[in-house]
CSV table of C-alpha atoms and ligand atoms in Angstrom, one decimal:
chain,number,residue,atom,x,y,z
P,1,MET,CA,-0.4,-0.1,0.2
P,2,LEU,CA,0.6,3.7,-0.4
P,3,ASN,CA,2.7,5.3,2.8
P,4,LYS,CA,2.0,9.0,1.8
P,5,VAL,CA,0.0,10.9,-0.6
P,6,VAL,CA,0.4,14.4,-1.8
P,7,ILE,CA,-3.2,15.8,-2.3
P,8,ALA,CA,-2.5,18.0,-5.6
P,9,ASN,CA,-6.2,19.5,-5.0
P,10,ARG,CA,-8.2,22.1,-3.0
P,11,GLY,CA,-12.3,22.3,-1.3
P,12,GLU,CA,-14.3,19.4,-1.2
P,13,ILE,CA,-12.1,16.8,-3.0
P,14,ALA,CA,-8.8,17.1,-1.5
P,15,LEU,CA,-11.3,16.6,2.3
P,16,ARG,CA,-12.5,13.2,0.6
P,17,ILE,CA,-9.2,12.0,-0.5
P,18,LEU,CA,-7.5,12.9,3.1
P,19,ARG,CA,-10.6,11.0,4.6
P,20,ALA,CA,-10.1,8.1,2.5
P,21,CYS,CA,-6.3,7.8,3.4
P,22,LYS,CA,-6.6,8.1,7.1
P,23,GLU,CA,-9.0,5.1,7.0
P,24,MET,CA,-6.8,3.0,5.3
P,25,GLY,CA,-3.4,4.5,7.2
P,26,ILE,CA,-1.9,6.4,4.7
P,27,GLN,CA,-0.3,9.9,5.5
P,28,THR,CA,-1.0,12.8,4.0
P,29,VAL,CA,0.7,16.2,2.3
P,30,ALA,CA,-1.6,18.8,1.1
P,31,ILE,CA,-0.2,21.0,-1.4
P,32,HIS,CA,-1.8,24.2,-2.6
P,33,SER,CA,-1.9,25.7,-5.9
P,34,GLU,CA,0.8,23.5,-7.5
P,35,ARG,CA,1.3,20.2,-9.1
P,36,VAL,CA,3.8,18.6,-8.4
P,37,GLN,CA,6.0,16.1,-10.8
P,38,GLN,CA,9.1,14.3,-9.6
P,39,GLY,CA,11.0,11.4,-9.5
P,40,GLY,CA,9.7,9.2,-7.5
P,41,PHE,CA,6.1,9.9,-7.2
P,42,ILE,CA,3.7,7.8,-7.8
P,43,PHE,CA,0.4,9.3,-9.8
P,44,VAL,CA,-2.9,8.4,-8.4
P,45,GLY,CA,-4.2,8.3,-11.9
P,46,PRO,CA,-3.6,6.6,-15.5
P,47,GLU,CA,-0.9,6.7,-17.3
P,48,PRO,CA,0.4,10.4,-18.8
P,49,ASP,CA,0.3,8.3,-22.3
P,50,THR,CA,-3.6,7.6,-21.4
P,51,ILE,CA,-4.2,11.2,-20.1
P,52,ARG,CA,-2.8,12.8,-23.1
P,53,LYS,CA,-4.4,10.8,-25.4
P,54,MET,CA,-8.3,11.6,-23.9
P,55,GLY,CA,-7.4,15.1,-23.0
P,56,ASP,CA,-7.2,15.6,-26.9
P,57,LYS,CA,-10.6,14.8,-27.4
P,58,VAL,CA,-10.3,14.0,-31.3
P,59,SER,CA,-7.9,11.2,-30.1
P,60,ALA,CA,-10.2,10.3,-28.1
P,61,ILE,CA,-13.0,10.1,-30.0
P,62,ALA,CA,-10.5,8.2,-32.7
P,63,ALA,CA,-9.7,5.8,-29.9
P,64,MET,CA,-13.2,5.2,-28.7
P,65,LYS,CA,-14.2,4.3,-32.5
P,66,GLN,CA,-11.6,1.8,-32.6
P,67,ALA,CA,-13.2,0.2,-29.6
P,68,LYS,CA,-16.6,0.4,-31.1
P,69,ILE,CA,-18.3,2.9,-28.7
P,70,PRO,CA,-20.8,4.8,-30.8
P,71,CYS,CA,-20.1,8.5,-31.6
P,72,VAL,CA,-21.6,11.6,-32.2
P,73,PRO,CA,-21.6,12.1,-36.6
P,74,GLY,CA,-18.8,14.6,-37.1
P,75,SER,CA,-15.9,15.6,-38.6
P,76,GLU,CA,-13.6,12.6,-38.3
P,77,GLY,CA,-10.9,14.3,-36.6
P,78,GLU,CA,-9.5,18.0,-36.8
P,79,LEU,CA,-10.8,20.7,-39.4
P,80,GLY,CA,-8.2,21.9,-41.6
P,81,ASN,CA,-8.1,25.0,-43.1
P,82,ASN,CA,-9.7,24.5,-46.9
P,83,ASP,CA,-13.2,26.5,-46.1
P,84,ALA,CA,-14.8,24.9,-49.3
P,85,GLU,CA,-14.0,21.4,-47.5
P,86,ASN,CA,-15.4,22.7,-44.1
P,87,LEU,CA,-18.6,23.9,-45.5
P,88,LYS,CA,-19.2,20.7,-47.5
P,89,MET,CA,-18.1,19.2,-43.7
P,90,ALA,CA,-20.6,21.0,-41.9
P,91,GLN,CA,-23.2,20.4,-44.7
P,92,LYS,CA,-22.8,17.0,-45.0
P,93,ILE,CA,-23.3,16.9,-41.2
P,94,GLY,CA,-26.4,18.8,-41.0
P,95,TYR,CA,-26.9,22.5,-39.1
P,96,PRO,CA,-26.8,23.1,-36.3
P,97,VAL,CA,-23.2,21.9,-35.7
P,98,LEU,CA,-20.9,22.3,-33.0
P,99,ILE,CA,-17.2,23.7,-32.7
P,100,LYS,CA,-15.5,21.9,-30.7
P,101,ALA,CA,-11.8,22.6,-29.1
P,102,SER,CA,-10.0,19.5,-29.2
P,103,GLY,CA,-8.1,20.9,-26.3
P,104,GLY,CA,-11.5,22.7,-24.6
P,105,GLY,CA,-12.7,21.7,-20.9
P,106,GLY,CA,-15.4,22.1,-18.4
P,107,GLY,CA,-17.8,23.5,-20.8
P,108,ARG,CA,-15.1,26.1,-22.8
P,109,GLY,CA,-14.5,25.9,-26.3
P,110,ILE,CA,-17.8,25.1,-27.5
P,111,ARG,CA,-20.0,27.2,-30.1
P,112,VAL,CA,-23.1,26.1,-31.8
P,113,VAL,CA,-23.5,27.5,-35.4
P,114,HIS,CA,-27.2,27.3,-36.3
P,115,SER,CA,-26.5,28.2,-40.5
P,116,GLU,CA,-23.7,28.2,-43.0
P,117,ALA,CA,-23.4,31.9,-43.6
P,118,ALA,CA,-22.3,31.8,-39.6
P,119,LEU,CA,-19.3,29.1,-39.9
P,120,LEU,CA,-16.2,29.8,-41.0
P,121,ASN,CA,-16.4,33.2,-38.9
P,122,ALA,CA,-17.2,30.8,-36.2
P,123,ILE,CA,-14.4,28.3,-36.7
P,124,ALA,CA,-12.0,30.7,-36.7
P,125,LEU,CA,-13.4,32.3,-33.4
P,126,THR,CA,-13.4,29.1,-32.1
P,127,ARG,CA,-9.9,28.5,-32.8
P,128,SER,CA,-8.0,31.8,-31.5
P,129,GLU,CA,-9.6,31.3,-28.5
P,130,ALA,CA,-8.3,27.5,-28.1
P,131,GLN,CA,-5.1,28.7,-28.3
P,132,ALA,CA,-5.3,31.1,-26.1
P,133,ASN,CA,-6.8,29.3,-23.9
P,134,PHE,CA,-5.7,25.6,-23.8
P,135,LYS,CA,-2.3,26.2,-26.3
P,136,ASN,CA,-4.2,24.5,-28.8
P,137,ALA,CA,-5.8,25.5,-32.0
P,138,SER,CA,-7.2,22.1,-33.2
P,139,VAL,CA,-10.7,22.1,-33.1
P,140,TYR,CA,-13.1,19.3,-34.7
P,141,LEU,CA,-17.3,19.4,-36.2
P,142,GLU,CA,-20.3,17.5,-34.5
P,143,LYS,CA,-23.8,17.4,-34.9
P,144,PHE,CA,-25.7,19.8,-32.2
P,145,LEU,CA,-28.1,17.2,-30.9
P,146,THR,CA,-31.3,19.0,-30.0
P,147,THR,CA,-32.7,17.6,-27.1
P,148,PRO,CA,-30.3,14.9,-25.8
P,149,ARG,CA,-29.9,14.2,-22.1
P,150,HIS,CA,-26.1,13.8,-20.7
P,151,ILE,CA,-25.5,10.3,-19.3
P,152,GLU,CA,-22.1,9.1,-18.0
P,153,ILE,CA,-20.8,5.4,-16.9
P,154,GLN,CA,-18.3,5.1,-14.5
P,155,VAL,CA,-15.3,2.9,-14.5
P,156,LEU,CA,-11.9,1.6,-12.7
P,157,GLY,CA,-9.6,-0.2,-14.6
P,158,ASP,CA,-6.1,-1.7,-13.0
P,159,GLY,CA,-3.8,-1.3,-15.7
P,160,GLN,CA,-3.5,-5.1,-15.6
P,161,GLY,CA,-6.4,-5.3,-18.1
P,162,HIS,CA,-9.2,-5.7,-15.7
P,163,ALA,CA,-11.8,-3.3,-15.1
P,164,ILE,CA,-15.7,-2.8,-14.4
P,165,HIS,CA,-18.3,-0.7,-14.5
P,166,LEU,CA,-20.3,0.9,-11.7
P,167,GLY,CA,-23.4,2.0,-13.9
P,168,GLU,CA,-24.6,5.2,-14.9
P,169,ARG,CA,-25.3,9.1,-13.7
P,170,ASP,CA,-27.4,11.2,-15.1
P,171,CYS,CA,-25.8,14.4,-15.6
P,172,SER,CA,-28.1,16.3,-17.7
P,173,MET,CA,-29.2,19.7,-15.5
P,174,GLN,CA,-26.4,21.9,-16.4
P,175,ARG,CA,-26.0,25.3,-17.3
P,176,ARG,CA,-23.5,27.0,-20.0
P,177,HIS,CA,-22.0,23.3,-20.2
P,178,GLN,CA,-21.7,22.7,-16.7
P,179,LYS,CA,-23.4,20.6,-14.4
P,180,VAL,CA,-25.9,21.4,-11.5
P,181,ILE,CA,-27.5,18.3,-10.5
P,182,GLU,CA,-26.5,14.8,-10.9
P,183,GLU,CA,-28.5,11.1,-10.3
P,184,ALA,CA,-28.1,7.9,-10.5
P,185,PRO,CA,-29.1,5.5,-11.3
P,186,ALA,CA,-30.9,8.0,-14.7
P,187,PRO,CA,-34.4,7.5,-14.3
P,188,GLY,CA,-35.7,5.2,-17.7
P,189,ILE,CA,-32.5,3.4,-18.3
P,190,THR,CA,-33.3,-0.3,-18.1
P,191,PRO,CA,-30.8,-2.7,-16.6
P,192,LYS,CA,-30.5,-4.5,-20.6
P,193,GLN,CA,-28.8,-0.5,-21.5
P,194,ARG,CA,-26.7,-0.6,-18.3
P,195,SER,CA,-25.1,-3.6,-19.2
P,196,HIS,CA,-24.8,-3.3,-22.8
P,197,ILE,CA,-23.3,0.2,-23.2
P,198,GLY,CA,-21.4,-0.6,-19.7
P,199,GLU,CA,-19.6,-3.9,-21.5
P,200,LEU,CA,-18.5,-1.5,-23.9
P,201,CYS,CA,-17.1,0.9,-21.7
P,202,VAL,CA,-15.0,-1.9,-19.6
P,203,LYS,CA,-14.0,-3.4,-22.6
P,204,ALA,CA,-12.3,-0.2,-24.2
P,205,CYS,CA,-10.9,-0.2,-20.6
P,206,ARG,CA,-9.8,-3.4,-21.0
P,207,ASP,CA,-7.7,-3.1,-24.2
P,208,MET,CA,-6.1,0.4,-23.4
P,209,LYS,CA,-5.0,-1.3,-19.7
P,210,TYR,CA,-6.7,1.5,-18.2
P,211,ARG,CA,-5.7,2.1,-14.7
P,212,GLY,CA,-7.9,3.8,-11.8
P,213,ALA,CA,-11.4,5.5,-12.2
P,214,GLY,CA,-12.4,7.2,-15.6
P,215,THR,CA,-15.1,8.4,-16.9
P,216,PHE,CA,-16.7,7.9,-20.4
P,217,GLU,CA,-19.3,10.7,-21.6
P,218,PHE,CA,-22.6,9.5,-23.5
P,219,LEU,CA,-25.3,12.4,-25.1
P,220,TYR,CA,-28.3,10.0,-24.8
P,221,GLU,CA,-31.3,10.5,-27.6
P,222,ASP,CA,-33.7,8.2,-28.4
P,223,GLY,CA,-32.7,6.0,-27.0
P,224,HIS,CA,-28.9,5.9,-28.5
P,225,PHE,CA,-26.1,6.8,-26.7
P,226,TYR,CA,-23.2,8.6,-28.6
P,227,PHE,CA,-19.9,9.3,-26.6
P,228,ILE,CA,-18.5,12.5,-26.2
P,229,GLU,CA,-15.2,12.7,-24.6
P,230,MET,CA,-13.7,10.2,-21.5
P,231,ASN,CA,-12.7,12.1,-17.8
P,232,THR,CA,-9.9,10.2,-16.6
P,233,ARG,CA,-10.1,11.2,-13.1
P,234,ILE,CA,-12.7,11.0,-10.0
P,235,GLN,CA,-15.3,13.5,-10.6
P,236,VAL,CA,-17.2,16.1,-8.6
P,237,GLU,CA,-20.4,14.0,-9.3
P,238,HIS,CA,-18.6,10.4,-7.9
P,239,PRO,CA,-20.4,10.4,-4.3
P,240,ILE,CA,-24.0,9.2,-6.0
P,241,THR,CA,-22.1,6.6,-7.7
P,242,GLU,CA,-20.7,5.5,-4.5
P,243,MET,CA,-23.9,5.7,-2.3
P,244,ILE,CA,-26.2,3.2,-4.9
P,245,THR,CA,-22.6,0.7,-5.1
P,246,GLY,CA,-21.4,0.8,-1.5
P,247,PHE,CA,-18.0,1.9,-3.4
P,248,ASP,CA,-15.6,3.9,-2.0
P,249,LEU,CA,-14.0,5.2,-5.1
P,250,VAL,CA,-11.2,7.3,-3.6
P,251,ARG,CA,-10.2,3.7,-1.9
P,252,GLU,CA,-9.8,2.2,-4.8
P,253,GLN,CA,-7.7,4.8,-7.1
P,254,LEU,CA,-5.4,4.2,-3.8
P,255,ARG,CA,-5.3,0.7,-4.0
P,256,ILE,CA,-4.8,0.6,-7.4
P,257,ALA,CA,-2.1,2.9,-7.6
P,258,SER,CA,-0.6,0.9,-4.9
P,259,GLY,CA,-0.4,-1.8,-7.5
P,260,GLU,CA,-3.3,-4.2,-6.5
P,261,LYS,CA,-5.5,-5.4,-9.0
P,262,LEU,CA,-8.7,-4.8,-8.8
P,263,GLY,CA,-10.8,-6.7,-5.7
P,264,TYR,CA,-14.1,-7.0,-7.5
P,265,ARG,CA,-15.7,-8.9,-10.7
P,266,GLN,CA,-18.7,-7.3,-12.3
P,267,SER,CA,-20.7,-9.7,-10.9
P,268,ASP,CA,-20.2,-7.8,-7.6
P,269,VAL,CA,-21.3,-5.1,-8.3
P,270,HIS,CA,-25.0,-4.3,-7.1
P,271,PHE,CA,-27.2,-1.3,-7.7
P,272,ARG,CA,-28.9,-0.2,-4.7
P,273,GLY,CA,-31.3,2.5,-4.1
P,274,HIS,CA,-31.2,6.2,-5.8
P,275,ALA,CA,-28.7,9.4,-5.1
P,276,ILE,CA,-28.7,13.3,-6.4
P,277,GLU,CA,-26.2,15.6,-6.0
P,278,CYS,CA,-26.8,19.4,-5.3
P,279,ARG,CA,-23.5,21.4,-6.5
P,280,ILE,CA,-23.8,24.3,-3.9
P,281,ASN,CA,-22.1,27.2,-6.2
P,282,ALA,CA,-21.2,30.6,-4.2
P,283,GLU,CA,-23.0,32.7,-7.1
P,284,ASP,CA,-25.8,35.1,-7.2
P,285,PRO,CA,-28.8,32.5,-7.7
P,286,GLU,CA,-29.9,34.8,-10.4
P,287,THR,CA,-27.3,36.6,-12.2
P,288,PHE,CA,-24.4,33.7,-11.7
P,289,MET,CA,-21.9,36.2,-10.7
P,290,PRO,CA,-19.2,34.4,-8.7
P,291,SER,CA,-20.0,35.7,-4.6
P,292,PRO,CA,-16.6,35.2,-3.2
P,293,GLY,CA,-16.1,36.2,0.8
P,294,ALA,CA,-16.4,35.2,4.4
P,295,ILE,CA,-18.4,32.2,5.3
P,296,THR,CA,-20.6,34.0,8.7
P,297,LEU,CA,-22.8,30.9,9.5
P,298,TYR,CA,-22.5,27.9,8.4
P,299,HIS,CA,-24.9,25.4,9.4
P,300,PRO,CA,-24.6,21.9,8.2
P,301,PRO,CA,-27.9,19.6,7.3
P,302,GLY,CA,-28.5,16.1,8.6
P,303,GLY,CA,-31.0,12.9,9.2
P,304,PRO,CA,-30.7,9.8,7.2
P,305,GLY,CA,-29.2,9.1,3.6
P,306,ILE,CA,-28.0,12.8,3.6
P,307,ARG,CA,-24.4,13.6,2.6
P,308,VAL,CA,-22.2,16.6,2.6
P,309,ASP,CA,-18.9,17.0,1.0
P,310,THR,CA,-17.4,20.2,1.4
P,311,ALA,CA,-14.5,22.2,3.1
P,312,ILE,CA,-16.4,25.2,4.5
P,313,TYR,CA,-17.3,26.1,7.9
P,314,THR,CA,-17.9,29.3,9.8
P,315,GLY,CA,-15.5,32.1,9.1
P,316,TYR,CA,-14.4,30.5,6.2
P,317,PRO,CA,-13.3,32.8,3.1
P,318,VAL,CA,-14.3,32.1,0.1
P,319,PRO,CA,-11.4,32.4,-1.9
P,320,PRO,CA,-12.5,34.6,-5.6
P,321,TYR,CA,-9.4,32.5,-7.4
P,322,TYR,CA,-11.3,29.4,-8.5
P,323,ASP,CA,-14.4,27.9,-9.9
P,324,SER,CA,-17.5,29.0,-7.4
P,325,LEU,CA,-18.0,25.1,-6.1
P,326,ILE,CA,-17.9,25.6,-2.3
P,327,GLY,CA,-19.8,21.9,-1.5
P,328,LYS,CA,-21.8,19.2,-2.7
P,329,LEU,CA,-25.2,18.3,-0.9
P,330,ILE,CA,-26.1,14.4,-2.0
P,331,ALA,CA,-29.3,12.5,-0.7
P,332,TYR,CA,-29.8,8.8,-1.1
P,333,GLY,CA,-33.2,6.9,-0.8
P,334,GLU,CA,-34.8,3.5,-1.6
P,335,THR,CA,-36.3,5.1,-3.9
P,336,ARG,CA,-35.8,8.3,-6.2
P,337,ASP,CA,-39.3,9.9,-4.6
P,338,ILE,CA,-37.7,9.3,-1.3
P,339,ALA,CA,-34.3,10.7,-2.4
P,340,LEU,CA,-36.1,13.9,-4.0
P,341,ALA,CA,-37.9,14.6,-0.3
P,342,ARG,CA,-35.1,14.1,1.6
P,343,LEU,CA,-32.7,16.6,-0.9
P,344,ARG,CA,-35.4,18.9,0.0
P,345,THR,CA,-35.7,18.8,3.5
P,346,ALA,CA,-31.4,18.7,3.6
P,347,LEU,CA,-31.7,22.1,1.1
P,348,ASP,CA,-34.2,23.9,3.2
P,349,GLU,CA,-31.9,23.1,6.4
P,350,ILE,CA,-29.1,24.3,5.3
P,351,VAL,CA,-27.8,27.9,6.2
P,352,ILE,CA,-24.8,29.5,4.6
P,353,GLU,CA,-25.0,33.3,5.3
P,354,GLY,CA,-22.4,35.9,4.4
P,355,ILE,CA,-22.2,35.0,0.7
P,356,LYS,CA,-24.8,34.5,-2.0
P,357,THR,CA,-25.4,30.5,-3.0
P,358,ASN,CA,-27.2,29.1,-5.7
P,359,ILE,CA,-29.1,27.0,-3.0
P,360,PRO,CA,-33.1,28.7,-3.6
P,361,MET,CA,-32.0,27.9,-7.1
P,362,HIS,CA,-31.9,24.3,-6.0
P,363,GLN,CA,-34.8,24.5,-3.9
P,364,ARG,CA,-37.0,25.6,-6.7
P,365,LEU,CA,-35.8,23.0,-9.5
P,366,LEU,CA,-36.8,20.1,-6.6
P,367,ARG,CA,-40.3,21.2,-6.8
P,368,ASP,CA,-40.4,21.3,-10.7
P,369,ALA,CA,-43.1,19.1,-12.2
P,370,ASN,CA,-40.5,17.6,-15.1
P,371,PHE,CA,-37.5,17.2,-13.0
P,372,ILE,CA,-39.5,15.3,-10.5
P,373,LYS,CA,-41.3,13.8,-13.4
P,374,GLY,CA,-37.1,12.7,-14.5
P,375,GLY,CA,-35.6,12.2,-18.2
P,376,THR,CA,-35.0,16.0,-18.5
P,377,HIS,CA,-32.6,17.4,-21.6
P,378,ILE,CA,-29.7,19.4,-21.4
P,379,HIS,CA,-31.4,22.4,-22.6
P,380,TYR,CA,-33.8,21.9,-19.9
P,381,LEU,CA,-32.7,24.2,-17.2
P,382,GLU,CA,-31.6,26.8,-19.2
P,383,GLN,CA,-35.0,27.1,-20.8
P,384,HIS,CA,-36.7,27.1,-17.2
P,385,LEU,CA,-34.4,29.7,-16.0
P,386,ALA,CA,-35.1,31.8,-19.5
P,387,ARG,CA,-38.7,31.5,-18.4
A,401,ADP,P1,-16.1,19.7,-21.4
A,401,ADP,O1,-15.2,19.1,-21.7
A,401,ADP,O2,-16.0,21.0,-21.7
A,401,ADP,O3,-17.6,19.1,-20.3
A,401,ADP,P2,-18.0,18.1,-23.2
A,401,ADP,O4,-17.7,17.8,-24.7
A,401,ADP,O5,-18.4,17.3,-22.7
A,401,ADP,O6,-17.3,19.7,-23.2
A,401,ADP,O7,-19.7,18.8,-24.0
A,401,ADP,C1,-19.8,19.9,-22.2
A,401,ADP,C2,-21.6,19.6,-22.8
A,401,ADP,O8,-21.8,20.5,-24.0
A,401,ADP,C3,-22.1,18.6,-22.8
A,401,ADP,O9,-22.4,18.0,-21.5
A,401,ADP,C4,-23.6,18.6,-23.6
A,401,ADP,O10,-24.1,19.3,-22.6
A,401,ADP,C5,-22.9,19.8,-24.3
A,401,ADP,N1,-22.6,19.3,-25.5
A,401,ADP,C6,-21.7,18.9,-26.3
A,401,ADP,N2,-21.6,18.0,-27.4
A,401,ADP,C7,-22.7,18.4,-28.0
A,401,ADP,C8,-23.6,18.1,-29.1
A,401,ADP,N3,-23.0,17.0,-29.8
A,401,ADP,N4,-24.7,18.4,-29.1
A,401,ADP,C9,-25.1,18.9,-28.5
A,401,ADP,N5,-25.0,19.3,-26.9
A,401,ADP,C10,-23.5,19.1,-26.3
């Protein structure tokens, strides 16, 4: 087993990792604002090569096609500089199309184009933004799906050719391509669909000898899954998977990094109940402007099935330098209705004073008839906010 881990993260996830290390008797060192890569360190995560390949969306899509994973119809690779060819390509895919930066992330580097007249300018603009933001001017085209859901598959691989999947998460509640509420399992996805898409991801992991925790992100429309990207790390929304499987994903990451084989087979993974996560952001609930500053009072919610992953406390200064996530409120229930009811109560209970948060928005959404019904698409939240 690893004996000491440098935690190059901050906020709620640093605390999450620290807790898993403590439980496993691993010493920890926390660092801030720097990444440390030096001889003698073991990185808890995939091989640098895998990270590089999956970090570039064009090469990730190419790898997925090879593994027979369905992808969004698009430009089959990076766009060249030939305007006529690019126009022809977009015409073939059919408008609206998306221009995406290969090196993009966090919802940045994505632009919708509705008509031919706007294409060339939009490509040039996305290219220069991509160069400035990601130091990579490569862009590609994808069909813009009009009402898909975002459904992703959690995987674990041990780097020795063994891999399992831990089911799916529905992350369709988004604003500006950023997830706001996530839930597992995804409403309406059948066990047969789950094992079909899950097995495809597992096979891809085996083929690339994937090491660590990972997520295959898909758009889901009319019963079909379309791969969009792979994340080679623990994700913000990992707790909901832990709640319905009983797995400790960070513990598994540490075991795998220690060179241990996967301790589980697919048949050891059982899904039970339903979990929903609200991302609590320090921002104005109407304008979404960041709201940094000191938290003058923090009172956490509690009760059966409630989990809060956060690093805040009364007196905590929310820094202006990072994204606005300050905590995650997760509710588990035997059924989706129970999870929803617990989450509503917890949102009414939690008190964060001194700064503005998006809690009022969550309170409204959890009482919204369409969200309660389940299965809303990725544009639903923005349409709802516009109303
Ligand atoms: P990032 O790496 O920035 O998170 P993704 O490729 O994962 O970028 O896309 C982020 C979000 O953008 C998706 O969850 C979805 O809401 C939207 N999106 C991405 N691709 C498409 C597409 N082809 N059609 C419609 N929406 C898309």
